[in-house]
Each structure stands twice: as structure tokens, then as C-alpha cells.
XYZ file of C-alpha atoms in Angstrom:
162
model
C 40.679 169.897 -83.224
C 37.179 168.422 -83.619
C 36.506 168.471 -79.882
C 37.165 172.242 -79.828
C 35.107 173.236 -82.865
C 31.835 173.840 -80.993
C 33.653 176.110 -78.543
C 35.529 177.931 -81.313
C 32.344 178.484 -83.307
C 30.599 179.812 -80.217
C 33.473 182.194 -79.438
C 33.757 183.297 -83.062
C 30.017 184.023 -83.206
C 30.392 186.049 -79.989
C 33.012 188.235 -81.669
C 36.196 186.634 -80.363
C 38.118 186.267 -83.632
C 41.739 186.745 -82.561
C 43.713 183.623 -83.350
C 46.094 184.254 -80.469
C 43.272 184.687 -77.958
C 41.419 181.610 -79.176
C 44.638 179.600 -79.221
C 45.314 180.478 -75.568
C 41.741 179.628 -74.634
C 41.706 176.207 -76.250
C 45.193 175.397 -74.968
C 43.767 176.036 -71.515
C 41.040 173.533 -72.354
C 43.503 170.841 -73.361
C 44.157 171.467 -77.076
C 47.479 169.859 -78.052
C 47.578 170.913 -81.695
C 49.563 173.723 -83.233
C 48.696 177.328 -83.909
C 48.674 176.730 -87.675
C 45.961 174.073 -87.255
C 43.825 176.635 -85.467
C 44.420 179.413 -87.988
C 43.515 177.089 -90.884
C 40.231 176.344 -89.181
C 39.639 180.030 -88.410
C 40.131 180.872 -92.111
C 37.356 178.403 -92.923
C 35.148 179.990 -90.269
C 35.811 183.449 -91.669
C 35.080 182.306 -95.220
C 31.917 180.566 -94.055
C 33.120 177.228 -95.406
C 33.585 175.443 -92.082
C 30.897 172.836 -91.527
C 28.782 173.345 -88.443
C 30.204 171.620 -85.429
C 28.054 168.830 -84.096
C 26.069 169.688 -80.995
C 27.655 168.619 -77.764
C 26.157 165.383 -76.530
C 25.695 165.312 -72.769
C 27.187 162.344 -70.980
C 24.889 159.538 -69.802
C 25.710 160.577 -66.235
C 24.373 164.096 -66.815
C 21.286 162.849 -68.645
C 20.531 160.463 -65.781
C 20.969 163.225 -63.214
C 18.600 165.505 -65.131
C 16.002 162.756 -65.521
C 16.019 161.861 -61.849
C 15.770 165.441 -60.596
C 12.535 167.355 -60.495
C 12.293 169.851 -63.380
C 11.940 172.705 -60.919
C 15.425 171.878 -59.614
C 17.046 172.093 -63.078
C 18.545 175.219 -64.592
C 17.031 176.653 -67.765
C 20.012 175.313 -69.745
C 19.652 171.815 -68.234
C 15.945 171.759 -69.118
C 16.766 172.778 -72.697
C 19.426 170.084 -72.989
C 17.159 167.415 -71.491
C 14.332 168.401 -73.837
C 16.729 168.153 -76.803
C 17.776 164.661 -75.672
C 14.147 163.609 -75.240
C 13.275 164.801 -78.749
C 16.299 163.047 -80.231
C 15.695 159.813 -78.339
C 12.072 159.140 -77.307
C 13.166 156.046 -75.354
C 14.847 158.402 -72.875
C 11.430 159.790 -71.957
C 9.961 156.331 -71.289
C 13.062 155.200 -69.412
C 12.947 158.357 -67.307
C 9.289 157.883 -66.395
C 9.932 154.297 -65.342
C 13.137 155.182 -63.495
C 11.418 157.925 -61.485
C 8.520 155.602 -60.616
C 10.738 152.981 -58.960
C 12.188 155.128 -56.142
C 8.716 156.593 -55.627
C 7.417 153.056 -54.968
C 10.159 152.413 -52.449
C 10.072 155.836 -50.791
C 6.288 155.773 -50.400
C 6.358 152.145 -49.164
C 4.183 150.923 -52.008
C 6.021 147.683 -52.677
C 2.743 145.937 -53.504
C 2.786 147.933 -56.772
C 6.228 146.621 -57.760
C 4.905 143.632 -59.806
C 2.787 146.014 -61.902
C 5.822 148.298 -62.362
C 7.923 145.303 -63.456
C 5.260 144.260 -66.012
C 5.167 147.829 -67.331
C 8.954 147.852 -67.712
C 9.010 144.483 -69.464
C 6.352 145.691 -71.918
C 8.276 148.913 -72.615
C 10.923 147.185 -74.721
C 13.705 149.018 -72.857
C 16.228 146.214 -72.444
C 18.476 147.837 -69.824
C 15.581 148.899 -67.607
C 13.964 145.478 -68.029
C 17.181 143.797 -66.816
C 17.048 145.961 -63.701
C 13.371 145.111 -63.186
C 14.029 141.368 -63.489
C 16.859 141.633 -60.957
C 14.543 143.622 -58.694
C 11.908 140.910 -58.961
C 14.404 138.334 -57.678
C 15.051 140.312 -54.515
C 12.509 141.215 -51.917
C 12.408 142.913 -48.578
C 13.196 140.594 -45.675
C 10.158 139.176 -43.956
C 9.705 139.565 -40.191
C 10.687 135.879 -39.812
C 14.058 136.669 -41.426
C 14.862 139.484 -39.037
C 17.125 138.886 -36.044
C 14.375 139.973 -33.639
C 11.756 137.553 -34.986
C 9.538 140.480 -35.818
C 9.184 141.659 -32.239
C 11.244 144.552 -30.937
C 13.700 143.592 -28.264
C 13.283 139.826 -28.692
C 16.093 137.804 -30.187
C 15.615 134.647 -32.253
C 18.368 132.946 -30.307
C 17.300 130.931 -27.333
C 19.359 130.473 -24.254
C 20.414 126.953 -23.294
C 21.783 127.975 -19.924
């Protein structure tokens, strides 16, 4: 029942108070409990004795998607939810800033700034992002000598022995 309390409280506040209607709605959302469980909860809602349902916590996947998108591409609701997450967890803000900076370095071909970005990440205290930065530091773009054309278009490293 706990997973359905935020929805039930929202519906109840919107004027949907019919137990039968709410039961059908939450059954459609996956509720497996009985009608009597719902009506007991509805009695508490009606009496004002039901504790407030905890706010829905967005999944890490959604939070990441919101962080990586430009704010002007988010809906009003997504901006509100992201702002709530940022207030609740200030580390999200720092992680987001650092996460957005990395693809900008790559996209804008500013790899020379990567060591400074890695130092910034390591100083941030964000363990997960720092692990990524350390792994990034171990890899680098292939040099022209490593390419199959020896750095010159149309010329192969291989030499003919014929």
C-alpha cells in the first residue's frame, strides 16, 4: 500500500474520494492488496490521521537525464523536481557541473584541459565521479603514430615486401 499512498493522497486532494474508483485506479497501477486495505487507509485520510506520504524520489536514471540536458529542454515539472533534488543533495549540483563539463571538453576538442578537469574532480570529494576521472586519465586519444595510416591520409603503415 505504501507505494500507492502518494497517488491516493493526490487523488483524494483532487476530490476523487470514491473507494471503488480509487481501488480500480490503483489496481490498474499494480496494487495487489484488497479493497478493505484501501478503505482502511481512506478512513484515515478522511479523518486527517493518515501521515503524509513521502515525496516520490526520482530514479537515478531520471536525475542523470535531467542533469545532462539543458534546462531549456526540461519541462516545468522536471525543473521543479531537479531543483528539489539539488536542494536535498548539494553533491548532485557539483556532480552535475563536473559531468556536463566533461562532454563539453570532448565535443569542443579541448582535451588539453582534461588534466585540470581531473584535478577539479579529485578535489571535489565526489568518489564516483573521481573514479571515472581516474579511469579517464588512464586512457588517451590515439596518437598519429598509433593510427593505421601513420598519420597521413591514404598511406598505410604496412610496407610491401614484393
